[in-house]
Each structure stands twice: as C-alpha cells, then as structure tokens.
PDB file of C-alpha atoms in Angstrom:
ATOM      1  CA  MET A   2      42.317 -37.582  31.394  1.00  0.00           C
ATOM      2  CA  ASN A   3      45.235 -36.797  33.716  1.00  0.00           C
ATOM      3  CA  CYS A   4      47.708 -39.669  34.020  1.00  0.00           C
ATOM      4  CA  LEU A   5      50.672 -40.196  36.328  1.00  0.00           C
ATOM      5  CA  VAL A   6      53.053 -42.786  34.919  1.00  0.00           C
ATOM      6  CA  ASP A   7      55.581 -44.735  36.967  1.00  0.00           C
ATOM      7  CA  GLY A   8      57.462 -47.975  36.424  1.00  0.00           C
ATOM      8  CA  ASN A   9      60.421 -50.114  37.466  1.00  0.00           C
ATOM      9  CA  ILE A  10      61.237 -51.948  34.212  1.00  0.00           C
ATOM     10  CA  PRO A  11      64.608 -50.770  32.854  1.00  0.00           C
ATOM     11  CA  PRO A  12      63.893 -49.058  29.483  1.00  0.00           C
ATOM     12  CA  SER A  13      65.331 -50.428  26.216  1.00  0.00           C
ATOM     13  CA  SER A  14      66.360 -53.623  28.007  1.00  0.00           C
ATOM     14  CA  GLY A  15      64.299 -56.207  26.103  1.00  0.00           C
ATOM     15  CA  LEU A  16      61.863 -56.652  29.001  1.00  0.00           C
ATOM     16  CA  SER A  17      58.829 -55.247  27.160  1.00  0.00           C
ATOM     17  CA  SER A  18      58.754 -51.905  28.956  1.00  0.00           C
ATOM     18  CA  SER A  19      57.202 -50.164  25.934  1.00  0.00           C
ATOM     19  CA  SER A  20      54.530 -52.845  25.555  1.00  0.00           C
ATOM     20  CA  ALA A  21      53.800 -52.627  29.283  1.00  0.00           C
ATOM     21  CA  LEU A  22      53.220 -48.890  28.891  1.00  0.00           C
ATOM     22  CA  VAL A  23      50.974 -49.351  25.825  1.00  0.00           C
ATOM     23  CA  CYS A  24      48.938 -52.112  27.515  1.00  0.00           C
ATOM     24  CA  CYS A  25      48.560 -50.054  30.674  1.00  0.00           C
ATOM     25  CA  ALA A  26      47.454 -47.017  28.639  1.00  0.00           C
ATOM     26  CA  GLY A  27      44.926 -49.112  26.716  1.00  0.00           C
ATOM     27  CA  LEU A  28      43.446 -50.675  29.836  1.00  0.00           C
ATOM     28  CA  VAL A  29      43.267 -47.349  31.683  1.00  0.00           C
ATOM     29  CA  THR A  30      41.576 -45.631  28.723  1.00  0.00           C
ATOM     30  CA  LEU A  31      38.954 -48.381  28.443  1.00  0.00           C
ATOM     31  CA  THR A  32      38.284 -48.180  32.183  1.00  0.00           C
ATOM     32  CA  VAL A  33      37.881 -44.397  32.123  1.00  0.00           C
ATOM     33  CA  LEU A  34      35.462 -44.671  29.172  1.00  0.00           C
ATOM     34  CA  GLY A  35      33.494 -47.415  30.930  1.00  0.00           C
ATOM     35  CA  MET A  36      34.079 -49.832  28.037  1.00  0.00           C
ATOM     36  CA  ASN A  37      34.682 -53.576  28.147  1.00  0.00           C
ATOM     37  CA  LEU A  38      36.874 -55.669  25.844  1.00  0.00           C
ATOM     38  CA  SER A  39      38.202 -59.181  26.330  1.00  0.00           C
ATOM     39  CA  LYS A  40      41.873 -59.594  27.239  1.00  0.00           C
ATOM     40  CA  VAL A  41      42.486 -61.153  23.833  1.00  0.00           C
ATOM     41  CA  GLU A  42      40.870 -58.230  21.964  1.00  0.00           C
ATOM     42  CA  LEU A  43      42.799 -55.727  24.038  1.00  0.00           C
ATOM     43  CA  ALA A  44      46.108 -57.534  23.420  1.00  0.00           C
ATOM     44  CA  GLU A  45      45.490 -57.513  19.669  1.00  0.00           C
ATOM     45  CA  ILE A  46      44.604 -53.782  19.634  1.00  0.00           C
ATOM     46  CA  CYS A  47      47.705 -52.902  21.670  1.00  0.00           C
ATOM     47  CA  ALA A  48      49.951 -54.951  19.366  1.00  0.00           C
ATOM     48  CA  LYS A  49      48.529 -53.116  16.331  1.00  0.00           C
ATOM     49  CA  SER A  50      48.917 -49.700  17.954  1.00  0.00           C
ATOM     50  CA  GLU A  51      52.658 -50.197  18.589  1.00  0.00           C
ATOM     51  CA  ARG A  52      53.263 -50.487  14.835  1.00  0.00           C
ATOM     52  CA  TYR A  53      52.346 -46.820  14.377  1.00  0.00           C
ATOM     53  CA  ILE A  54      55.902 -45.867  15.421  1.00  0.00           C
ATOM     54  CA  GLY A  55      57.216 -47.890  12.472  1.00  0.00           C
ATOM     55  CA  THR A  56      58.313 -51.045  14.321  1.00  0.00           C
ATOM     56  CA  GLU A  57      57.004 -54.226  12.687  1.00  0.00           C
ATOM     57  CA  GLY A  58      56.531 -56.007  16.013  1.00  0.00           C
ATOM     58  CA  GLY A  59      54.549 -59.144  16.811  1.00  0.00           C
ATOM     59  CA  GLY A  60      52.011 -59.579  19.584  1.00  0.00           C
ATOM     60  CA  MET A  61      53.746 -61.759  22.159  1.00  0.00           C
ATOM     61  CA  ASP A  62      54.600 -59.013  24.670  1.00  0.00           C
ATOM     62  CA  GLN A  63      51.097 -57.549  24.674  1.00  0.00           C
ATOM     63  CA  SER A  64      49.527 -61.011  24.948  1.00  0.00           C
ATOM     64  CA  ILE A  65      51.481 -61.997  28.046  1.00  0.00           C
ATOM     65  CA  SER A  66      50.898 -58.541  29.573  1.00  0.00           C
ATOM     66  CA  PHE A  67      47.174 -59.311  29.654  1.00  0.00           C
ATOM     67  CA  LEU A  68      46.986 -63.122  29.743  1.00  0.00           C
ATOM     68  CA  ALA A  69      49.686 -63.846  32.356  1.00  0.00           C
ATOM     69  CA  GLU A  70      48.657 -65.678  35.518  1.00  0.00           C
ATOM     70  CA  GLU A  71      50.592 -66.029  38.741  1.00  0.00           C
ATOM     71  CA  GLY A  72      52.494 -69.286  39.178  1.00  0.00           C
ATOM     72  CA  THR A  73      52.439 -70.516  35.574  1.00  0.00           C
ATOM     73  CA  ALA A  74      54.270 -69.795  32.350  1.00  0.00           C
ATOM     74  CA  LYS A  75      52.204 -69.469  29.155  1.00  0.00           C
ATOM     75  CA  LEU A  76      52.610 -70.886  25.679  1.00  0.00           C
ATOM     76  CA  ILE A  77      51.374 -68.057  23.430  1.00  0.00           C
ATOM     77  CA  GLU A  78      49.957 -69.046  20.035  1.00  0.00           C
ATOM     78  CA  PHE A  79      48.470 -66.863  17.297  1.00  0.00           C
ATOM     79  CA  SER A  80      45.763 -67.066  14.633  1.00  0.00           C
ATOM     80  CA  PRO A  81      43.685 -67.184  16.787  1.00  0.00           C
ATOM     81  CA  LEU A  82      45.460 -65.758  19.854  1.00  0.00           C
ATOM     82  CA  ARG A  83      45.441 -68.206  22.766  1.00  0.00           C
ATOM     83  CA  ALA A  84      47.513 -68.972  25.867  1.00  0.00           C
ATOM     84  CA  THR A  85      48.139 -72.403  27.433  1.00  0.00           C
ATOM     85  CA  ASP A  86      49.475 -72.985  30.957  1.00  0.00           C
ATOM     86  CA  VAL A  87      52.964 -74.484  31.223  1.00  0.00           C
ATOM     87  CA  LYS A  88      54.116 -75.608  34.676  1.00  0.00           C
ATOM     88  CA  LEU A  89      57.776 -74.750  35.237  1.00  0.00           C
ATOM     89  CA  PRO A  90      60.084 -76.943  37.345  1.00  0.00           C
ATOM     90  CA  SER A  91      59.993 -75.934  41.025  1.00  0.00           C
ATOM     91  CA  GLU A  92      63.670 -76.736  41.649  1.00  0.00           C
ATOM     92  CA  ALA A  93      64.999 -73.917  39.425  1.00  0.00           C
ATOM     93  CA  VAL A  94      64.478 -70.174  38.997  1.00  0.00           C
ATOM     94  CA  PHE A  95      64.819 -67.813  36.057  1.00  0.00           C
ATOM     95  CA  VAL A  96      67.284 -64.975  36.594  1.00  0.00           C
ATOM     96  CA  ILE A  97      67.254 -61.783  34.527  1.00  0.00           C
ATOM     97  CA  ALA A  98      70.582 -59.994  33.938  1.00  0.00           C
ATOM     98  CA  ASN A  99      70.797 -56.677  32.088  1.00  0.00           C
ATOM     99  CA  SER A 100      73.757 -56.299  29.713  1.00  0.00           C
ATOM    100  CA  CYS A 101      73.362 -52.501  30.134  1.00  0.00           C
ATOM    101  CA  VAL A 102      73.508 -52.129  26.330  1.00  0.00           C
ATOM    102  CA  GLU A 103      70.372 -50.247  25.338  1.00  0.00           C
ATOM    103  CA  MET A 104      68.505 -51.164  22.172  1.00  0.00           C
ATOM    104  CA  ASN A 105      65.986 -48.675  20.788  1.00  0.00           C
ATOM    105  CA  LYS A 106      63.911 -50.602  18.243  1.00  0.00           C
ATOM    106  CA  ALA A 107      62.144 -47.479  17.000  1.00  0.00           C
ATOM    107  CA  ALA A 108      65.388 -45.635  16.219  1.00  0.00           C
ATOM    108  CA  THR A 109      67.210 -48.430  14.339  1.00  0.00           C
ATOM    109  CA  SER A 110      66.370 -50.680  11.394  1.00  0.00           C
ATOM    110  CA  HIS A 111      67.869 -53.992  12.699  1.00  0.00           C
ATOM    111  CA  PHE A 112      64.519 -55.239  13.954  1.00  0.00           C
ATOM    112  CA  ASN A 113      62.559 -54.382  10.806  1.00  0.00           C
ATOM    113  CA  ILE A 114      65.244 -55.857   8.545  1.00  0.00           C
ATOM    114  CA  ARG A 115      64.788 -59.223  10.292  1.00  0.00           C
ATOM    115  CA  VAL A 116      61.005 -58.984   9.864  1.00  0.00           C
ATOM    116  CA  MET A 117      61.443 -58.259   6.147  1.00  0.00           C
ATOM    117  CA  GLU A 118      63.981 -61.081   5.726  1.00  0.00           C
ATOM    118  CA  CYS A 119      61.477 -63.496   7.250  1.00  0.00           C
ATOM    119  CA  ARG A 120      58.715 -62.092   5.019  1.00  0.00           C
ATOM    120  CA  LEU A 121      60.848 -62.534   1.889  1.00  0.00           C
ATOM    121  CA  ALA A 122      61.911 -66.041   2.978  1.00  0.00           C
ATOM    122  CA  ALA A 123      58.231 -66.954   3.473  1.00  0.00           C
ATOM    123  CA  LYS A 124      57.356 -65.690  -0.013  1.00  0.00           C
ATOM    124  CA  LEU A 125      60.230 -67.592  -1.662  1.00  0.00           C
ATOM    125  CA  LEU A 126      59.365 -70.800   0.211  1.00  0.00           C
ATOM    126  CA  ALA A 127      55.684 -70.428  -0.731  1.00  0.00           C
ATOM    127  CA  LYS A 128      56.545 -69.893  -4.404  1.00  0.00           C
ATOM    128  CA  TYR A 129      58.965 -72.847  -4.335  1.00  0.00           C
ATOM    129  CA  ARG A 130      56.131 -75.106  -3.145  1.00  0.00           C
ATOM    130  CA  GLY A 131      53.601 -73.734  -5.633  1.00  0.00           C
ATOM    131  CA  LEU A 132      51.530 -71.710  -3.148  1.00  0.00           C
ATOM    132  CA  GLN A 133      49.910 -68.324  -3.786  1.00  0.00           C
ATOM    133  CA  TRP A 134      52.787 -66.310  -2.340  1.00  0.00           C
ATOM    134  CA  GLY A 135      51.462 -62.779  -2.891  1.00  0.00           C
ATOM    135  CA  LYS A 136      49.598 -62.461   0.406  1.00  0.00           C
ATOM    136  CA  VAL A 137      51.993 -64.608   2.482  1.00  0.00           C
ATOM    137  CA  LEU A 138      53.659 -62.502   5.188  1.00  0.00           C
ATOM    138  CA  ARG A 139      54.897 -64.987   7.809  1.00  0.00           C
ATOM    139  CA  LEU A 140      56.918 -68.185   7.808  1.00  0.00           C
ATOM    140  CA  GLU A 141      54.247 -69.815   9.963  1.00  0.00           C
ATOM    141  CA  GLU A 142      51.682 -69.334   7.159  1.00  0.00           C
ATOM    142  CA  VAL A 143      53.794 -71.445   4.777  1.00  0.00           C
ATOM    143  CA  GLN A 144      53.935 -74.292   7.304  1.00  0.00           C
ATOM    144  CA  THR A 145      50.168 -74.080   7.937  1.00  0.00           C
ATOM    145  CA  LYS A 146      49.283 -73.986   4.231  1.00  0.00           C
ATOM    146  CA  LEU A 147      51.531 -76.985   3.514  1.00  0.00           C
ATOM    147  CA  GLY A 148      50.251 -78.864   6.585  1.00  0.00           C
ATOM    148  CA  VAL A 149      53.724 -80.123   7.531  1.00  0.00           C
ATOM    149  CA  SER A 150      55.784 -80.250  10.742  1.00  0.00           C
ATOM    150  CA  LEU A 151      58.443 -77.741  11.777  1.00  0.00           C
ATOM    151  CA  GLU A 152      61.089 -80.395  11.136  1.00  0.00           C
ATOM    152  CA  GLU A 153      59.792 -80.814   7.577  1.00  0.00           C
ATOM    153  CA  MET A 154      59.889 -77.033   7.080  1.00  0.00           C
ATOM    154  CA  LEU A 155      63.590 -77.125   7.995  1.00  0.00           C
ATOM    155  CA  TRP A 156      64.164 -79.691   5.219  1.00  0.00           C
ATOM    156  CA  ILE A 157      62.154 -77.599   2.739  1.00  0.00           C
ATOM    157  CA  THR A 158      64.243 -74.543   3.702  1.00  0.00           C
ATOM    158  CA  GLU A 159      67.406 -76.539   2.941  1.00  0.00           C
ATOM    159  CA  ASP A 160      66.067 -77.373  -0.522  1.00  0.00           C
ATOM    160  CA  ALA A 161      64.523 -74.021  -1.420  1.00  0.00           C
ATOM    161  CA  LEU A 162      66.972 -71.411  -0.112  1.00  0.00           C
ATOM    162  CA  HIS A 163      70.746 -71.042  -0.347  1.00  0.00           C
ATOM    163  CA  PRO A 164      72.989 -69.947   2.574  1.00  0.00           C
ATOM    164  CA  GLU A 165      74.608 -67.143   0.540  1.00  0.00           C
ATOM    165  CA  PRO A 166      72.902 -63.767   1.021  1.00  0.00           C
ATOM    166  CA  TYR A 167      70.314 -62.679  -1.555  1.00  0.00           C
ATOM    167  CA  SER A 168      70.550 -59.324  -3.308  1.00  0.00           C
ATOM    168  CA  PRO A 169      67.309 -57.381  -3.908  1.00  0.00           C
ATOM    169  CA  GLU A 170      67.751 -58.169  -7.631  1.00  0.00           C
ATOM    170  CA  GLU A 171      67.920 -61.925  -6.961  1.00  0.00           C
ATOM    171  CA  VAL A 172      64.806 -61.758  -4.773  1.00  0.00           C
ATOM    172  CA  CYS A 173      63.023 -59.990  -7.637  1.00  0.00           C
ATOM    173  CA  ARG A 174      64.134 -62.677 -10.119  1.00  0.00           C
ATOM    174  CA  CYS A 175      62.933 -65.457  -7.806  1.00  0.00           C
ATOM    175  CA  LEU A 176      59.517 -63.840  -7.370  1.00  0.00           C
ATOM    176  CA  GLY A 177      59.191 -62.478 -10.894  1.00  0.00           C
ATOM    177  CA  ILE A 178      58.673 -58.874  -9.784  1.00  0.00           C
ATOM    178  CA  SER A 179      60.404 -55.545 -10.399  1.00  0.00           C
ATOM    179  CA  LEU A 180      62.687 -53.753  -7.953  1.00  0.00           C
ATOM    180  CA  GLN A 181      60.065 -51.017  -7.692  1.00  0.00           C
ATOM    181  CA  GLU A 182      57.391 -53.578  -6.720  1.00  0.00           C
ATOM    182  CA  LEU A 183      59.708 -55.108  -4.104  1.00  0.00           C
ATOM    183  CA  ARG A 184      60.387 -51.715  -2.522  1.00  0.00           C
ATOM    184  CA  THR A 185      56.860 -50.308  -2.589  1.00  0.00           C
ATOM    185  CA  GLN A 186      54.711 -53.424  -2.071  1.00  0.00           C
ATOM    186  CA  ILE A 187      56.780 -55.679   0.228  1.00  0.00           C
ATOM    187  CA  LEU A 188      59.536 -53.809   2.092  1.00  0.00           C
ATOM    188  CA  SER A 189      58.894 -51.366   4.945  1.00  0.00           C
ATOM    189  CA  PRO A 190      60.057 -47.735   4.506  1.00  0.00           C
ATOM    190  CA  ASN A 191      63.272 -48.146   6.527  1.00  0.00           C
ATOM    191  CA  THR A 192      64.350 -51.385   4.789  1.00  0.00           C
ATOM    192  CA  GLN A 193      64.063 -50.285   1.141  1.00  0.00           C
ATOM    193  CA  ASP A 194      67.792 -49.686   0.727  1.00  0.00           C
ATOM    194  CA  VAL A 195      69.077 -52.859   2.441  1.00  0.00           C
ATOM    195  CA  PRO A 196      71.780 -54.342   0.130  1.00  0.00           C
ATOM    196  CA  ILE A 197      71.526 -58.036   1.161  1.00  0.00           C
ATOM    197  CA  PHE A 198      68.998 -60.375   2.764  1.00  0.00           C
ATOM    198  CA  LYS A 199      69.992 -63.564   4.654  1.00  0.00           C
ATOM    199  CA  LEU A 200      66.828 -65.555   3.978  1.00  0.00           C
ATOM    200  CA  TYR A 201      68.132 -69.086   4.619  1.00  0.00           C
ATOM    201  CA  GLN A 202      69.585 -68.223   8.037  1.00  0.00           C
ATOM    202  CA  ARG A 203      66.464 -66.360   9.226  1.00  0.00           C
ATOM    203  CA  ALA A 204      64.066 -69.122   8.145  1.00  0.00           C
ATOM    204  CA  LYS A 205      66.238 -71.812   9.759  1.00  0.00           C
ATOM    205  CA  HIS A 206      66.264 -69.834  13.007  1.00  0.00           C
ATOM    206  CA  VAL A 207      62.516 -69.238  13.080  1.00  0.00           C
ATOM    207  CA  TYR A 208      61.499 -72.835  12.361  1.00  0.00           C
ATOM    208  CA  SER A 209      64.094 -74.336  14.735  1.00  0.00           C
ATOM    209  CA  GLU A 210      63.185 -71.836  17.469  1.00  0.00           C
ATOM    210  CA  ALA A 211      59.479 -72.667  17.126  1.00  0.00           C
ATOM    211  CA  ALA A 212      60.383 -76.354  17.474  1.00  0.00           C
ATOM    212  CA  ARG A 213      62.401 -75.600  20.628  1.00  0.00           C
ATOM    213  CA  VAL A 214      59.411 -73.797  22.174  1.00  0.00           C
ATOM    214  CA  LEU A 215      57.200 -76.870  21.698  1.00  0.00           C
ATOM    215  CA  GLN A 216      59.991 -79.144  22.975  1.00  0.00           C
ATOM    216  CA  PHE A 217      60.350 -76.934  26.083  1.00  0.00           C
ATOM    217  CA  LYS A 218      56.620 -77.298  26.811  1.00  0.00           C
ATOM    218  CA  LYS A 219      56.783 -81.079  26.271  1.00  0.00           C
ATOM    219  CA  ILE A 220      59.681 -81.471  28.726  1.00  0.00           C
ATOM    220  CA  CYS A 221      57.841 -79.362  31.342  1.00  0.00           C
ATOM    221  CA  GLU A 222      54.766 -81.572  30.973  1.00  0.00           C
ATOM    222  CA  GLU A 223      56.633 -84.891  31.102  1.00  0.00           C
ATOM    223  CA  ALA A 224      58.924 -83.678  33.930  1.00  0.00           C
ATOM    224  CA  PRO A 225      61.784 -86.239  33.660  1.00  0.00           C
ATOM    225  CA  ASP A 226      64.490 -86.339  36.365  1.00  0.00           C
ATOM    226  CA  ASP A 227      66.825 -84.217  34.256  1.00  0.00           C
ATOM    227  CA  THR A 228      64.183 -81.604  33.352  1.00  0.00           C
ATOM    228  CA  VAL A 229      66.297 -78.603  34.336  1.00  0.00           C
ATOM    229  CA  GLN A 230      69.315 -79.791  32.332  1.00  0.00           C
ATOM    230  CA  LEU A 231      67.154 -80.513  29.250  1.00  0.00           C
ATOM    231  CA  LEU A 232      65.451 -77.118  29.419  1.00  0.00           C
ATOM    232  CA  GLY A 233      68.825 -75.436  29.897  1.00  0.00           C
ATOM    233  CA  GLU A 234      70.202 -77.147  26.799  1.00  0.00           C
ATOM    234  CA  LEU A 235      67.269 -75.841  24.737  1.00  0.00           C
ATOM    235  CA  MET A 236      67.969 -72.316  26.022  1.00  0.00           C
ATOM    236  CA  ASN A 237      71.641 -72.663  25.069  1.00  0.00           C
ATOM    237  CA  GLN A 238      70.711 -73.880  21.579  1.00  0.00           C
ATOM    238  CA  SER A 239      68.346 -70.930  21.300  1.00  0.00           C
ATOM    239  CA  HIS A 240      71.051 -68.402  22.123  1.00  0.00           C
ATOM    240  CA  ALA A 241      73.452 -69.982  19.621  1.00  0.00           C
ATOM    241  CA  SER A 242      70.785 -69.696  16.918  1.00  0.00           C
ATOM    242  CA  CYS A 243      69.991 -66.077  17.883  1.00  0.00           C
ATOM    243  CA  ARG A 244      73.713 -65.286  17.715  1.00  0.00           C
ATOM    244  CA  ASP A 245      74.683 -67.183  14.550  1.00  0.00           C
ATOM    245  CA  MET A 246      71.538 -67.568  12.421  1.00  0.00           C
ATOM    246  CA  TYR A 247      69.360 -64.585  13.352  1.00  0.00           C
ATOM    247  CA  GLU A 248      72.356 -62.415  14.292  1.00  0.00           C
ATOM    248  CA  CYS A 249      70.489 -60.422  16.935  1.00  0.00           C
ATOM    249  CA  SER A 250      72.994 -60.783  19.789  1.00  0.00           C
ATOM    250  CA  CYS A 251      75.949 -58.513  20.617  1.00  0.00           C
ATOM    251  CA  PRO A 252      79.376 -59.053  22.271  1.00  0.00           C
ATOM    252  CA  GLU A 253      78.140 -57.957  25.715  1.00  0.00           C
ATOM    253  CA  LEU A 254      75.171 -60.352  25.627  1.00  0.00           C
ATOM    254  CA  ASP A 255      77.441 -63.218  24.537  1.00  0.00           C
ATOM    255  CA  GLN A 256      79.863 -62.404  27.362  1.00  0.00           C
ATOM    256  CA  LEU A 257      77.050 -62.234  29.923  1.00  0.00           C
ATOM    257  CA  VAL A 258      75.594 -65.562  28.733  1.00  0.00           C
ATOM    258  CA  ASP A 259      79.042 -67.191  29.104  1.00  0.00           C
ATOM    259  CA  ILE A 260      79.450 -65.755  32.623  1.00  0.00           C
ATOM    260  CA  CYS A 261      75.994 -66.982  33.656  1.00  0.00           C
ATOM    261  CA  ARG A 262      76.737 -70.511  32.444  1.00  0.00           C
ATOM    262  CA  LYS A 263      80.142 -70.468  34.112  1.00  0.00           C
ATOM    263  CA  PHE A 264      78.602 -69.700  37.503  1.00  0.00           C
ATOM    264  CA  GLY A 265      75.910 -72.346  37.528  1.00  0.00           C
ATOM    265  CA  ALA A 266      73.160 -71.570  35.012  1.00  0.00           C
ATOM    266  CA  GLU A 267      71.971 -74.720  33.235  1.00  0.00           C
ATOM    267  CA  GLY A 268      70.932 -72.522  30.331  1.00  0.00           C
ATOM    268  CA  SER A 269      71.243 -68.867  29.393  1.00  0.00           C
ATOM    269  CA  ARG A 270      70.083 -66.844  26.403  1.00  0.00           C
ATOM    270  CA  LEU A 271      69.232 -63.334  25.301  1.00  0.00           C
ATOM    271  CA  THR A 272      65.619 -62.251  25.736  1.00  0.00           C
ATOM    272  CA  GLY A 273      63.606 -59.584  23.955  1.00  0.00           C
ATOM    273  CA  ALA A 274      64.477 -58.243  20.520  1.00  0.00           C
ATOM    274  CA  GLY A 275      68.255 -58.572  21.042  1.00  0.00           C
ATOM    275  CA  TRP A 276      71.211 -56.334  20.083  1.00  0.00           C
ATOM    276  CA  GLY A 277      71.399 -55.440  23.773  1.00  0.00           C
ATOM    277  CA  GLY A 278      69.020 -55.722  26.693  1.00  0.00           C
ATOM    278  CA  CYS A 279      68.857 -58.730  28.991  1.00  0.00           C
ATOM    279  CA  THR A 280      69.697 -62.386  29.321  1.00  0.00           C
ATOM    280  CA  VAL A 281      67.475 -64.931  31.044  1.00  0.00           C
ATOM    281  CA  SER A 282      69.176 -67.856  32.812  1.00  0.00           C
ATOM    282  CA  LEU A 283      67.798 -71.069  34.286  1.00  0.00           C
ATOM    283  CA  VAL A 284      69.510 -71.522  37.661  1.00  0.00           C
ATOM    284  CA  PRO A 285      69.048 -74.388  40.146  1.00  0.00           C
ATOM    285  CA  ALA A 286      67.455 -72.887  43.270  1.00  0.00           C
ATOM    286  CA  ASP A 287      70.232 -74.167  45.560  1.00  0.00           C
ATOM    287  CA  LYS A 288      72.842 -72.235  43.518  1.00  0.00           C
ATOM    288  CA  LEU A 289      70.925 -68.948  43.355  1.00  0.00           C
ATOM    289  CA  THR A 290      72.734 -66.993  46.100  1.00  0.00           C
ATOM    290  CA  SER A 291      76.245 -67.800  44.858  1.00  0.00           C
ATOM    291  CA  PHE A 292      75.134 -67.313  41.237  1.00  0.00           C
ATOM    292  CA  LEU A 293      73.905 -63.766  41.884  1.00  0.00           C
ATOM    293  CA  ALA A 294      77.051 -62.810  43.815  1.00  0.00           C
ATOM    294  CA  ASN A 295      79.444 -64.254  41.211  1.00  0.00           C
ATOM    295  CA  VAL A 296      77.668 -62.763  38.177  1.00  0.00           C
ATOM    296  CA  HIS A 297      77.523 -59.381  39.903  1.00  0.00           C
ATOM    297  CA  GLN A 298      81.253 -59.471  40.517  1.00  0.00           C
ATOM    298  CA  ALA A 299      82.244 -60.884  37.105  1.00  0.00           C
ATOM    299  CA  TYR A 300      80.080 -58.710  34.868  1.00  0.00           C
ATOM    300  CA  TYR A 301      79.052 -55.596  36.768  1.00  0.00           C
ATOM    301  CA  GLN A 302      81.924 -54.834  39.166  1.00  0.00           C
ATOM    302  CA  ARG A 303      84.704 -55.298  36.632  1.00  0.00           C
ATOM    303  CA  SER A 304      83.667 -52.428  34.397  1.00  0.00           C
ATOM    304  CA  ASP A 305      81.924 -49.077  34.293  1.00  0.00           C
ATOM    305  CA  ARG A 306      78.641 -51.004  34.292  1.00  0.00           C
ATOM    306  CA  ASN A 307      78.892 -50.810  38.071  1.00  0.00           C
ATOM    307  CA  LEU A 308      77.913 -47.149  37.750  1.00  0.00           C
ATOM    308  CA  THR A 309      74.624 -48.087  36.098  1.00  0.00           C
ATOM    309  CA  PHE A 310      74.033 -51.214  38.180  1.00  0.00           C
ATOM    310  CA  GLU A 311      70.770 -51.168  40.086  1.00  0.00           C
ATOM    311  CA  LYS A 312      68.462 -53.730  41.664  1.00  0.00           C
ATOM    312  CA  GLN A 313      66.722 -54.022  38.285  1.00  0.00           C
ATOM    313  CA  SER A 314      69.941 -55.166  36.597  1.00  0.00           C
ATOM    314  CA  LEU A 315      70.156 -58.648  38.144  1.00  0.00           C
ATOM    315  CA  PHE A 316      67.244 -60.420  39.800  1.00  0.00           C
ATOM    316  CA  ALA A 317      65.454 -63.751  40.168  1.00  0.00           C
ATOM    317  CA  THR A 318      61.907 -63.877  38.868  1.00  0.00           C
ATOM    318  CA  LYS A 319      58.833 -66.075  38.756  1.00  0.00           C
ATOM    319  CA  PRO A 320      55.601 -65.883  36.724  1.00  0.00           C
ATOM    320  CA  GLY A 321      53.294 -63.113  37.955  1.00  0.00           C
ATOM    321  CA  GLY A 322      49.811 -61.973  36.996  1.00  0.00           C
ATOM    322  CA  GLY A 323      48.894 -59.757  34.053  1.00  0.00           C
ATOM    323  CA  ALA A 324      47.608 -56.187  33.877  1.00  0.00           C
ATOM    324  CA  LEU A 325      44.993 -55.214  36.482  1.00  0.00           C
ATOM    325  CA  VAL A 326      42.972 -52.160  37.371  1.00  0.00           C
ATOM    326  CA  PHE A 327      42.653 -51.244  41.083  1.00  0.00           C
ATOM    327  CA  LEU A 328      39.636 -49.042  41.814  1.00  0.00           C
ATOM    328  CA  GLU A 329      39.221 -47.084  45.019  1.00  0.00           C
ATOM    329  CA  ALA A 330      36.269 -48.344  47.026  1.00  0.00           C
TER     330      ALA A 330
END
C-alpha cells in the first residue's frame, strides 16, 4: 500500500486531527482489502487502536468522524454506540478559534490523570452505594447500575466524596486494597506516581456536563425564542466547569473565551481535550463579520500569535458529512 497523506486540520489543536488520520487510515485499509464493516464497528475499532499509543481516550471523535451527516449535529451515546440527529438553530453559527497553544496528549500525562481520577471516583461511588466496584471503570456505569438521574448522581457525589484531594493511600483505604494493587491493577503506567487525585471535582464535572449535553439537545428540539441565548449559557457553564472542576483549561484559552464573549458570542468554551487547542463560540449570524474581525485583532494581532495565524486559526463552521471514499470511475 502506498499512501499520500494530506490535511488542513491544525495539529494538536483539539480538533481531532489524530482521530481523523486514524479513521481515514482504517477506512482506506478496509477499502484496499475489499472488506466491509459498518460505520459503528469501524468507529469502535479506530477508538481502540488509538489507545496503543498510551492515551486512554474515549470514542467520541472516531464516532463523529464516521457518523456525521451534513446539516445536522449528532448526540453521540455509547454502550451501544448510537448517534441521534440534533437540529441546530439557523440564526447562529459556531466559530472555531485556535489558542495556538499546542497540546500533545501522547507526550503528557494530564489527559490520563483525568481518566484515572474519573475511574477512581466511579469505584468509590460504586462501593459507597454497595455495588460490585471491581469491574467499574466509568462514572456512567455507576449511574446506569443505580438507575438514577444525572441530578441524583450529583447529590450522591456530594454525599460520598469530599472536595479535598485524595492521596493514593486514602484511595486504598476506601477500597480496601494495597498500594501495589492500586498501581498495578487500576492506574495506567504514566499515572502510577501521581501524588493526589481530585475525585469529587472530576465526578461533579462529568455528571453536570452530561446533564448539560442533554439540556442542549432539549433546547434545540423545543426551539424557544431565546434558544441561542440558552444554548450560549450552557456553553459558558461548561467552560467554567472545565476550568474550575476538571481543570483542563489554560490561561490562553480563558483569555480567548473572554474575548469571544466580549465581541458578541452568546457562549464560548474550550473544545477537545483542553490544556490548549481551540475554543468554539456560538455567534449570532448577523454579528459574524464584526466578530471575526474583532477577535482577530484582539487575540491574534496583539501578540506573536500573528506569526502563526492562518485561515485555520479562526473560522465559522457548520455540520458536514463523515468520512467517505471516492473511487475513480
């Protein structure tokens, strides 16, 4: 197989460039071999394959790479993987702005530490509620096993976990395991020496963020007169939670979010893994031209970011289709 690779997604910018490459490679390989798999199967295989570089990633990027359809957003759900159409308001556009701070998930442990904190929080919550916690890996599993709402999970988190960080020793006491068992059976290789885990904050973020996703879909479906403002408020709440509870923002992202809101965005938040990369802002269509000009001047022209500024750094976007193969006739 000889492959020529090209692309226009800025790398390490939180716009799923690595997942796009993996999904493209998977689809091309299948095509060359004359094999057929469903989009869902292919998305799941691609998500698994990315973990071989040591990043404990989910499957959202790969799922949308294959399941996306032009003109509609998608609500992605797992176990089993499925995608539901969500009609976005026509009077606003989503604008991507690159902070120009690169985040390499494979070369740092930030991302995996958050995954492990969520895993430990899930195990402590499961044990607190008398569930078999040994095989629990995700916070969503605790909610499903208990059969309660996201709002109820937030109350349970308040009862079960304390806001002060947990030491590895305290986690071991809570679960009744040894430090050796924690390191070898639960933690990933690059998180075994982490001194503290913020379990309460991570669980609160995950459950509240999941609730915001469902609220966003509900508002889109009901389409009240103030839809854009309501959606923007959810995005703003999301960024605050990413910044304060999940702690995956950075000063440049926070500055860019503030600038975007100042110049007309109803809502603005980081997108992707965080610690750099891009913001996504909900901007009324009639403000788009002035918004782009003002953000360009305020964030990109006033610093050395102007040297790295390209068309891919600031642009309006709308839902497009997923991965396709074009065959010569």
